[in-house]
Amino acid sequence: MRISRVLFAALLIVVALVVQVSVLARLGLPGAVPDLLLLVVVGLALTYGPTSGCMIGFAAGLCADLAPPADHAAGRYAFVLCLTGYVAGLFVSRSPRRSVLAPIAVVAFAAAATTVLYAAVGALVGDGAVRQVGLTKLLLTAVVYDAILAPFVVPWVMALARKVDPKPMLSGLSR
Amino acid sequence: MRDSRHGRLVLVLLLAISFALITVDIRGGRNSPIANVRDWASAVFGPAERGVSAAVDPVGRAVNAVKDAGSHEGEKKRLQDENAKLRQQVDNIEFDRNRAAELDRLLKVSSAGQYKIKPARVIAVGPAQGFSWTVTIDAGAGDGIRPDMTVINGDGLVGRVTHVGPMTATVLLASDPGFAVGSRLAGSMEIGITSGRGDKPMNLKLLNGQANVKKGDRLVTFGSQGGKPFVAGVPVGEVAEVRNTPGELTRSVEVKSYVHFSRLDTVGVVIEPPRTDPRDAVLPPLAQEVAAPPSAPAAPPAPPAPPASTEPPKGTTAAKPPAGGTRSNNANAADPGADGRRKPSSGGTTPPTGRD
């Protein structure tokens, strides 16, 4: 992985995380919070492929686990976003000219998957909060918000990512 | 790196690492080695969050102002701009006034309860899909904040401090499902445990299954040893619904919190607990009591407010009404001087039972 790619991803992750907790979460929208961090991870994974995707996802998740408002066990988001980054990376786009719908579909799927997976990991380590709170409303709102935000974020992230490191690792796929 | 098998290896490795982290963090509890890393993270992210939230506030106000002002189409642009600018100024004034009012109420609460508080602002909010209700405030170790301090605002209990960074601190809100606070009904002195349930009303489990509780009863914190993590006497909420679950040892009661967790802004961290338990002196006055003329001497059989009926021959329980001295509590025999010591405004409510 090139150094420019690492720096670029790190910068995007930090910016996305801070904007998410200090701006988006404070909007007070009903239900879930638009997950900017997830959009960045998906965008980068769609450009750089599964290996980079899972590394970027892991780093982003770890930041989200440790940065201030977080109070859950460290590693929970890292686990979830690592897996999400890998799977999103499998849908790596071959040509720069591609419909914007595919990334949105990936984002919507990823939003649902991360919410459920996060709850599942919590249940596995004995966090019973999910049963108290209920999952459906959070799941629906998370998918809707992320899908709405995706066309404004993911194409930008992908374009920037290509500019920073123009060679997507397509050979990472054994298809 | 260019090989898919390699990719899968990396994935499995990272997943294993994160799972190891989770277990280490959970097993370690407060002394987990992750806590040091968290300190670093809050030292880095805390100031960034402070800066961003400070930078965003005026933008949000300006956006609102423009949104409000943008309805007159066809008018001269200059007028619109001027209008927007003026509106923004008005908005700012209103915003500042709101904040001043919030601080004012916070001060009132803290003086009623004789708490020493450190005011702070909410600068970041944890995502709801993380299933934990936490916020970051812009006061940290440098301001004297320590873990396990009680956080209040003008309405009542907000939460408790869990982690403290150099400039910021993390607060676990009372609406978090993992949050539980020992609380007592201001009227009947019954003790229970109130816990958060996310966006839904809080849940109170009364230790006494036979306790007489009804809608409108009010709750204050019970207090912990040394005021950590909870100082005594902070208003928690009002009973919204009582559900009878036959066969269970405890009764489930829904509690509507006094604090609106979705619009938290100015909060106060209790740096020093009160020397004496303020009991329910901090509770907001009941509507009926405010309306009632203060001259009516509250005779025990005919109290103006409902919450007295829980235990038969008792005076009005909640704070404000005059002539607080009419109490003869069952437990009061232990300390007959208690009423004399108490401020008259507190209604002389409670027997001096110890704290938790």
Coordinates of C-alpha atoms in Angstrom, one line a residue:
Chain A
M1 CA 0.0 0.0 0.0
R2 CA 1.4 3.3 -1.0
I3 CA 2.1 5.9 1.6
S4 CA 0.0 8.5 -0.1
R5 CA -2.9 6.1 0.0
V6 CA -2.4 5.6 3.7
L7 CA -2.2 9.3 4.5
F8 CA -5.3 10.1 2.3
A9 CA -7.3 7.4 4.0
A10 CA -6.3 8.6 7.5
L11 CA -7.2 12.2 6.7
L12 CA -10.6 11.2 5.4
I13 CA -11.3 9.0 8.3
V14 CA -10.5 11.6 10.9
V15 CA -12.5 14.3 9.1
A16 CA -15.5 12.0 8.6
L17 CA -15.4 10.9 12.3
V18 CA -15.2 14.4 13.7
V19 CA -17.9 15.7 11.3
Q20 CA -20.1 12.7 12.2
V21 CA -20.0 13.1 16.0
S22 CA -19.9 16.9 16.1
V23 CA -22.2 17.9 13.3
L24 CA -24.4 15.0 12.0
A25 CA -25.2 13.5 15.4
R26 CA -26.0 16.9 16.8
L27 CA -28.7 17.5 14.2
G28 CA -31.0 15.3 16.3
L29 CA -32.6 13.4 13.5
P30 CA -35.0 10.8 14.5
G31 CA -33.6 7.2 14.7
A32 CA -30.1 6.6 13.6
V33 CA -27.4 9.0 12.7
P34 CA -26.1 9.3 9.1
D35 CA -22.9 7.3 9.1
L36 CA -20.4 9.3 7.2
L37 CA -17.5 7.1 8.4
L38 CA -19.2 4.1 6.7
L39 CA -19.6 6.0 3.5
V40 CA -15.9 6.9 3.5
V41 CA -14.9 3.3 4.1
V42 CA -17.2 2.0 1.4
G43 CA -16.0 4.7 -1.1
L44 CA -12.4 3.8 -0.4
A45 CA -13.0 0.1 -0.6
L46 CA -14.8 0.4 -3.8
T47 CA -11.7 2.1 -5.3
Y48 CA -8.9 0.2 -3.7
G49 CA -10.2 -3.3 -3.4
P50 CA -10.8 -5.8 -0.6
T51 CA -7.4 -5.9 1.0
S52 CA -7.1 -2.2 1.4
G53 CA -10.8 -2.0 2.2
C54 CA -10.5 -4.2 5.2
M55 CA -7.4 -2.4 6.5
I56 CA -9.1 1.0 6.1
G57 CA -12.3 -0.3 7.7
F58 CA -10.3 -1.7 10.6
A59 CA -8.5 1.6 11.2
A60 CA -11.7 3.6 10.8
G61 CA -13.6 1.4 13.2
L62 CA -10.8 1.5 15.8
C63 CA -10.9 5.3 15.7
A64 CA -14.6 5.3 16.2
D65 CA -14.2 2.9 19.1
L66 CA -11.7 5.1 20.8
A67 CA -12.6 8.7 20.0
P68 CA -14.5 10.5 22.8
P69 CA -18.2 9.9 22.8
A70 CA -17.6 6.1 22.4
D71 CA -18.0 4.1 25.5
H72 CA -18.4 0.6 24.2
A73 CA -15.7 -2.1 24.2
A74 CA -12.9 -1.1 21.9
G75 CA -12.8 -3.3 18.7
R76 CA -16.5 -3.6 18.1
Y77 CA -16.7 -1.1 15.3
A78 CA -13.3 -2.2 14.1
F79 CA -14.6 -5.7 13.6
V80 CA -17.7 -4.6 11.8
L81 CA -16.1 -2.0 9.5
C82 CA -13.2 -4.4 8.7
L83 CA -15.7 -6.9 7.4
T84 CA -17.7 -4.3 5.7
G85 CA -14.6 -2.8 4.0
Y86 CA -13.6 -6.2 2.7
V87 CA -17.0 -7.1 1.3
A88 CA -17.5 -3.7 -0.2
G89 CA -14.0 -4.0 -1.8
L90 CA -15.2 -7.1 -3.6
F91 CA -17.4 -4.8 -5.7
V92 CA -14.5 -2.8 -6.8
S93 CA -15.3 -0.8 -9.9
R94 CA -13.3 -1.6 -13.0
S95 CA -13.8 1.6 -14.9
P96 CA -14.1 5.1 -13.7
R97 CA -17.3 5.6 -15.7
R98 CA -19.9 3.7 -13.9
S99 CA -23.4 4.3 -12.7
V100 CA -23.8 6.0 -9.3
L101 CA -26.5 3.5 -8.4
A102 CA -24.2 0.7 -7.7
P103 CA -22.3 2.5 -4.9
I104 CA -25.6 3.6 -3.4
A105 CA -26.9 0.0 -3.4
V106 CA -23.6 -1.1 -1.8
V107 CA -24.0 1.6 0.8
A108 CA -27.6 0.8 1.6
F109 CA -26.6 -2.9 2.0
A110 CA -23.6 -1.9 4.1
A111 CA -25.7 0.3 6.4
A112 CA -28.1 -2.5 7.2
A113 CA -25.3 -5.0 7.6
T114 CA -23.2 -2.9 9.9
T115 CA -26.1 -2.1 12.2
V116 CA -27.1 -5.7 12.5
L117 CA -23.6 -6.9 12.7
Y118 CA -22.7 -4.4 15.4
A119 CA -25.7 -5.5 17.4
A120 CA -24.8 -9.1 16.9
V121 CA -21.2 -8.6 18.1
G122 CA -22.6 -6.7 21.1
A123 CA -25.0 -9.6 21.9
L124 CA -22.1 -12.0 21.6
V125 CA -20.1 -10.2 24.3
G126 CA -23.1 -9.8 26.6
D127 CA -24.4 -6.3 25.7
G128 CA -28.1 -6.6 26.1
A129 CA -28.9 -3.0 24.9
V130 CA -30.3 -4.2 21.6
R131 CA -33.2 -6.0 23.2
Q132 CA -34.1 -2.9 25.2
V133 CA -33.9 -0.5 22.4
G134 CA -35.3 -2.4 19.4
L135 CA -33.6 -2.7 16.0
T136 CA -36.2 -2.1 13.3
K137 CA -36.4 1.7 13.5
L138 CA -32.7 2.2 13.7
L139 CA -32.1 -0.2 10.8
L140 CA -34.7 1.6 8.6
T141 CA -33.5 5.1 9.4
A142 CA -29.8 4.1 9.0
V143 CA -30.4 2.7 5.5
V144 CA -32.5 5.7 4.4
Y145 CA -30.1 8.3 5.7
D146 CA -27.0 6.6 4.4
A147 CA -28.6 6.0 1.0
I148 CA -29.6 9.7 0.8
L149 CA -26.1 10.9 1.8
A150 CA -24.3 8.4 -0.4
P151 CA -24.6 10.2 -3.8
F152 CA -23.1 13.3 -2.3
V153 CA -20.2 11.6 -0.6
V154 CA -19.2 8.3 -2.2
P155 CA -18.5 9.6 -5.8
W156 CA -16.4 12.4 -4.4
V157 CA -14.4 10.0 -2.2
M158 CA -13.9 7.6 -5.1
A159 CA -12.8 10.4 -7.5
L160 CA -10.4 11.8 -4.9
A161 CA -9.1 8.3 -4.1
R162 CA -8.4 7.7 -7.8
K163 CA -6.6 11.0 -8.1
V164 CA -4.4 10.2 -5.1
D165 CA -3.6 6.7 -6.2
P166 CA -4.7 6.1 -9.7
K167 CA -4.1 2.3 -9.9
P168 CA -6.9 0.4 -8.2
M169 CA -5.8 -3.1 -7.2
L170 CA -7.9 -5.1 -9.5
S171 CA -5.5 -7.9 -9.5
G172 CA -6.5 -8.4 -5.9
L173 CA -9.4 -10.3 -7.2
S174 CA -9.1 -13.9 -8.1
R175 CA -12.2 -14.1 -10.3
Chain B
M1 CA -1.2 -7.8 -1.1
R2 CA -2.1 -8.4 -4.7
D3 CA -3.4 -11.9 -4.1
S4 CA -6.8 -12.6 -2.9
R5 CA -5.6 -15.3 -0.5
H6 CA -3.4 -12.7 1.0
G7 CA -6.4 -10.4 1.3
R8 CA -8.4 -13.0 3.1
L9 CA -5.5 -13.6 5.5
V10 CA -5.3 -9.9 6.3
L11 CA -9.1 -9.9 6.9
V12 CA -9.0 -12.9 9.2
L13 CA -6.0 -11.5 11.1
L14 CA -7.7 -8.1 11.6
L15 CA -11.0 -9.7 12.7
A16 CA -9.1 -11.8 15.2
I17 CA -7.3 -8.7 16.5
S18 CA -10.5 -6.7 16.9
F19 CA -12.1 -9.6 18.7
A20 CA -9.1 -9.9 21.0
L21 CA -9.4 -6.1 21.7
I22 CA -13.0 -6.5 22.6
T23 CA -12.3 -9.3 25.1
V24 CA -9.3 -7.5 26.6
D25 CA -11.3 -4.3 27.0
I26 CA -14.3 -6.0 28.6
R27 CA -12.3 -8.2 30.9
G28 CA -10.1 -5.3 32.0
G29 CA -13.0 -3.1 32.9
R30 CA -11.8 0.2 34.3
N31 CA -8.2 -0.9 34.4
S32 CA -8.1 -2.2 30.9
P33 CA -4.9 -1.4 28.9
I34 CA -7.2 0.2 26.3
A35 CA -7.9 3.0 28.7
N36 CA -4.5 4.5 28.0
V37 CA -5.2 4.4 24.3
R38 CA -8.5 6.1 24.9
D39 CA -6.7 8.9 26.7
W40 CA -4.6 9.4 23.6
A41 CA -7.6 9.3 21.4
S42 CA -9.5 11.9 23.4
A43 CA -6.4 14.1 23.5
V44 CA -6.4 14.0 19.7
F45 CA -10.1 14.0 18.8
G46 CA -11.3 16.1 21.7
P47 CA -9.9 19.4 20.6
A48 CA -10.9 18.6 17.0
E49 CA -14.5 18.0 18.1
R50 CA -14.4 21.2 20.2
G51 CA -13.2 23.2 17.2
V52 CA -15.7 21.8 14.7
S53 CA -18.7 22.2 17.0
A54 CA -17.7 25.8 17.8
A55 CA -17.2 26.5 14.1
V56 CA -20.5 24.8 13.1
D57 CA -22.8 26.6 15.6
P58 CA -22.8 30.0 13.8
V59 CA -23.2 28.3 10.4
G60 CA -26.2 26.4 11.7
R61 CA -27.8 29.6 12.9
A62 CA -27.0 31.3 9.6
V63 CA -28.6 28.4 7.7
N64 CA -31.7 28.6 9.8
A65 CA -31.9 32.4 9.4
V66 CA -31.5 32.1 5.6
K67 CA -34.1 29.3 5.5
D68 CA -36.5 31.5 7.4
A69 CA -35.8 34.6 5.3
G70 CA -35.8 32.9 1.9
S71 CA -39.6 32.9 1.4
H72 CA -40.0 36.3 -0.2
E73 CA -39.2 35.7 -3.7
G74 CA -39.1 38.5 -6.3
E75 CA -38.0 41.1 -3.7
K76 CA -34.8 42.9 -4.0
K77 CA -31.8 40.8 -3.3
R78 CA -30.2 43.4 -1.1
L79 CA -33.3 43.5 1.1
Q80 CA -33.2 39.8 1.4
D81 CA -29.6 39.7 2.3
E82 CA -30.1 42.4 4.9
N83 CA -33.2 40.6 6.2
A84 CA -31.2 37.4 6.5
K85 CA -28.4 39.2 8.3
L86 CA -30.7 40.9 10.7
R87 CA -32.5 37.6 11.3
Q88 CA -29.2 36.0 12.0
Q89 CA -28.4 38.6 14.5
V90 CA -31.8 38.1 16.2
D91 CA -31.2 34.4 16.1
N92 CA -27.9 34.9 17.7
I93 CA -29.4 37.0 20.4
E94 CA -32.1 34.4 21.0
F95 CA -29.6 31.7 21.0
D96 CA -27.4 33.5 23.5
R97 CA -30.5 34.3 25.6
N98 CA -31.5 30.7 25.6
R99 CA -28.1 29.6 26.7
A100 CA -28.1 32.3 29.4
A101 CA -31.5 31.0 30.6
E102 CA -30.2 27.5 30.6
L103 CA -27.2 28.5 32.7
D104 CA -29.5 30.4 35.0
R105 CA -31.7 27.4 35.7
L106 CA -28.6 25.3 36.1
L107 CA -27.4 27.7 38.8
K108 CA -30.7 27.6 40.5
V109 CA -30.7 23.8 40.6
S110 CA -27.2 23.8 41.9
S111 CA -27.9 26.3 44.6
A112 CA -31.1 24.6 45.6
G113 CA -29.2 21.4 46.0
Q114 CA -26.0 23.1 47.3
Y115 CA -24.0 21.3 44.6
K116 CA -20.9 22.8 43.3
I117 CA -21.0 22.5 39.5
K118 CA -18.8 23.1 36.5
P119 CA -20.8 24.2 33.5
A120 CA -20.0 22.6 30.2
R121 CA -21.4 22.3 26.7
V122 CA -22.2 19.2 24.6
I123 CA -19.8 19.1 21.6
A124 CA -20.3 15.6 20.2
V125 CA -23.0 13.0 20.3
G126 CA -22.5 9.2 19.9
P127 CA -24.4 7.6 17.1
A128 CA -27.7 5.9 18.0
Q129 CA -27.0 2.8 15.9
G130 CA -24.1 2.2 18.3
F131 CA -26.8 1.3 20.9
S132 CA -25.1 3.5 23.4
W133 CA -26.2 7.0 24.4
T134 CA -23.2 9.1 25.1
V135 CA -22.1 12.6 24.6
T136 CA -18.8 14.5 24.8
I137 CA -18.6 17.7 26.8
D138 CA -16.0 20.4 26.5
A139 CA -14.7 20.2 30.0
G140 CA -12.0 17.7 31.0
A141 CA -9.4 16.8 33.6
G142 CA -8.0 20.4 33.4
D143 CA -11.4 21.7 34.7
G144 CA -11.5 19.3 37.7
I145 CA -13.7 16.7 36.1
R146 CA -13.1 13.1 37.3
P147 CA -14.7 9.9 36.3
D148 CA -18.0 9.0 38.1
M149 CA -19.2 12.5 38.6
T150 CA -22.9 13.3 38.3
V151 CA -23.9 15.4 35.3
I152 CA -27.1 17.5 35.6
N153 CA -28.8 20.3 33.8
G154 CA -31.6 22.8 34.7
D155 CA -34.2 20.0 34.4
G156 CA -32.5 17.2 36.3
L157 CA -30.2 14.2 36.0
V158 CA -28.4 14.0 32.7
G159 CA -25.9 11.1 33.3
R160 CA -22.5 10.4 34.7
V161 CA -19.0 10.9 33.6
T162 CA -17.3 7.8 32.4
H163 CA -14.1 8.8 30.8
V164 CA -12.1 12.0 31.1
G165 CA -9.6 13.4 28.6
P166 CA -7.4 16.5 29.0
M167 CA -9.9 18.9 27.5
T168 CA -13.1 16.8 27.1
A169 CA -15.0 14.2 29.0
T170 CA -17.5 11.5 28.0
V171 CA -20.9 11.4 29.6
L172 CA -23.0 8.3 29.7
L173 CA -26.6 9.6 29.4
A174 CA -29.3 8.4 31.7
S175 CA -31.2 7.1 28.6
D176 CA -28.4 4.6 27.9
P177 CA -29.6 1.0 28.4
G178 CA -26.6 0.3 30.5
F179 CA -27.3 3.2 32.8
A180 CA -28.9 2.5 36.2
V181 CA -29.4 4.9 39.1
G182 CA -30.8 4.2 42.6
S183 CA -33.7 6.5 43.0
R184 CA -36.5 7.1 45.4
L185 CA -40.1 8.3 45.0
A186 CA -40.2 11.7 46.5
G187 CA -43.6 11.1 48.1
S188 CA -43.6 7.6 49.6
M189 CA -39.8 7.3 50.0
E190 CA -39.9 4.0 48.2
I191 CA -36.6 2.9 46.7
G192 CA -36.0 1.5 43.2
I193 CA -33.6 1.4 40.4
T194 CA -34.2 3.5 37.3
S195 CA -32.5 2.5 34.1
G196 CA -32.5 3.9 30.6
R197 CA -34.1 2.4 27.5
G198 CA -32.8 4.5 24.7
D199 CA -35.5 6.7 23.1
K200 CA -38.2 5.0 25.1
P201 CA -39.2 6.2 28.6
M202 CA -37.0 5.0 31.5
N203 CA -37.8 2.0 33.5
L204 CA -38.1 2.0 37.3
K205 CA -37.9 -1.3 39.3
L206 CA -39.2 -0.8 42.8
L207 CA -37.7 -3.0 45.4
N208 CA -41.0 -3.2 47.3
G209 CA -43.5 -5.0 45.1
Q210 CA -46.4 -3.7 47.2
A211 CA -45.3 -0.1 47.0
N212 CA -48.1 2.2 46.2
V213 CA -47.1 4.1 43.1
K214 CA -49.1 6.0 40.6
K215 CA -48.8 8.3 37.6
G216 CA -47.3 11.7 38.4
D217 CA -45.1 10.5 41.3
R218 CA -41.7 12.1 41.2
L219 CA -38.3 10.6 41.5
V220 CA -35.0 11.9 42.8
T221 CA -31.7 10.2 43.0
F222 CA -30.9 8.2 46.1
G223 CA -27.3 9.1 46.2
S224 CA -24.2 6.9 46.4
Q225 CA -21.4 6.6 48.9
G226 CA -19.3 9.8 48.8
G227 CA -21.5 11.2 46.0
K228 CA -19.9 9.0 43.4
P229 CA -21.3 8.3 40.9
F230 CA -24.5 9.9 41.9
V231 CA -25.1 12.8 44.3
A232 CA -28.4 12.6 46.2
G233 CA -31.5 14.6 45.5
V234 CA -31.2 15.2 41.7
P235 CA -34.6 15.1 40.0
V236 CA -34.8 12.1 37.7
G237 CA -38.3 12.1 36.3
E238 CA -42.0 11.5 36.8
V239 CA -43.9 8.2 36.8
A240 CA -45.7 8.0 33.4
E241 CA -47.2 4.5 33.6
V242 CA -47.4 1.7 36.1
R243 CA -47.5 -1.8 34.7
N244 CA -48.5 -4.7 36.9
T245 CA -46.6 -7.8 36.1
P246 CA -48.1 -10.5 38.3
G247 CA -45.5 -13.1 39.4
E248 CA -42.6 -10.8 39.4
L249 CA -40.8 -9.7 42.5
T250 CA -40.4 -6.1 41.5
R251 CA -42.8 -3.9 39.7
S252 CA -42.1 -2.2 36.4
V253 CA -42.8 1.5 36.2
E254 CA -42.3 3.7 33.2
V255 CA -40.6 7.0 34.1
K256 CA -40.6 10.1 31.9
S257 CA -37.3 11.8 32.4
Y258 CA -37.3 15.5 33.1
V259 CA -34.3 16.0 30.8
H260 CA -34.8 16.0 27.0
F261 CA -31.8 14.0 25.9
S262 CA -32.2 14.9 22.2
R263 CA -31.7 18.6 22.9
L264 CA -29.0 18.7 25.4
D265 CA -26.7 21.7 25.3
T266 CA -25.5 23.2 28.5
V267 CA -24.9 20.8 31.3
G268 CA -23.3 21.0 34.7
V269 CA -20.9 18.5 36.2
V270 CA -21.3 18.2 40.0
I271 CA -17.7 18.7 41.2
E272 CA -18.6 18.7 44.9
P273 CA -21.5 16.9 46.4
P274 CA -23.8 18.7 48.9
R275 CA -22.8 18.4 52.5
T276 CA -26.3 17.3 53.4
D277 CA -28.8 15.4 51.2
P278 CA -31.1 18.0 49.7
R279 CA -33.8 15.3 49.5
D280 CA -36.5 16.5 47.1
A281 CA -35.8 20.3 47.5
V282 CA -34.5 20.4 43.9
L283 CA -37.7 19.0 42.3
P284 CA -39.6 21.5 40.2
P285 CA -42.7 22.7 41.9
L286 CA -45.9 20.9 41.0
A287 CA -48.3 22.7 38.8
Q288 CA -51.2 22.6 41.2
E289 CA -49.0 23.8 44.1
V290 CA -47.9 26.8 42.1
A291 CA -51.5 27.7 41.4
A292 CA -52.6 27.2 45.0
P293 CA -52.4 30.3 47.2
P294 CA -49.6 30.1 49.6
S295 CA -51.9 31.0 52.5
A296 CA -53.7 27.6 52.5
P297 CA -52.1 25.7 55.4
A298 CA -51.7 22.2 54.1
A299 CA -53.6 20.1 56.5
P300 CA -52.7 16.5 56.1
P301 CA -56.2 15.1 55.2
A302 CA -56.8 17.6 52.4
P303 CA -53.6 18.2 50.5
P304 CA -53.9 20.1 47.3
A305 CA -51.7 17.9 45.3
P306 CA -52.2 14.2 44.5
P307 CA -49.0 12.6 45.5
A308 CA -49.8 12.3 49.2
S309 CA -52.0 9.3 49.1
T310 CA -49.3 6.7 49.0
E311 CA -49.0 6.3 52.7
P312 CA -52.0 7.2 54.7
P313 CA -51.7 10.1 57.1
K314 CA -49.0 12.2 55.6
G315 CA -48.7 15.8 54.7
T316 CA -48.0 16.9 51.2
T317 CA -44.8 15.4 50.1
A318 CA -43.4 17.5 47.4
A319 CA -41.4 20.6 47.8
K320 CA -43.0 24.0 47.8
P321 CA -46.2 24.2 49.9
P322 CA -45.9 26.2 53.1
A323 CA -45.7 25.0 56.6
G324 CA -43.5 22.1 56.0
G325 CA -43.4 21.0 59.6
T326 CA -46.5 18.8 59.6
R327 CA -44.7 15.6 59.1
S328 CA -44.6 12.6 61.3
N329 CA -42.8 10.0 59.4
N330 CA -42.5 6.5 60.6
A331 CA -38.8 6.5 60.3
N332 CA -38.5 9.9 61.7
A333 CA -38.3 8.8 65.2
A334 CA -34.7 8.0 64.6
D335 CA -33.8 11.6 64.3
P336 CA -36.4 14.0 65.6
G337 CA -34.2 17.0 65.0
A338 CA -34.1 16.5 61.3
D339 CA -37.0 18.7 60.5
G340 CA -35.6 21.5 62.5
R341 CA -32.4 21.5 60.6
R342 CA -33.9 21.5 57.2
K343 CA -34.7 24.5 55.3
P344 CA -38.4 25.4 55.4
S345 CA -38.7 25.4 51.7
S346 CA -37.8 21.8 51.5
G347 CA -41.0 20.8 53.1
G348 CA -39.3 18.8 55.7
T349 CA -40.0 15.8 53.8
T350 CA -37.8 12.9 54.4
P351 CA -36.6 10.7 57.2
P352 CA -32.9 10.9 57.4
T353 CA -32.2 7.4 56.1
G354 CA -28.7 6.8 55.0
R355 CA -27.5 6.9 51.5
D356 CA -26.8 3.9 49.4

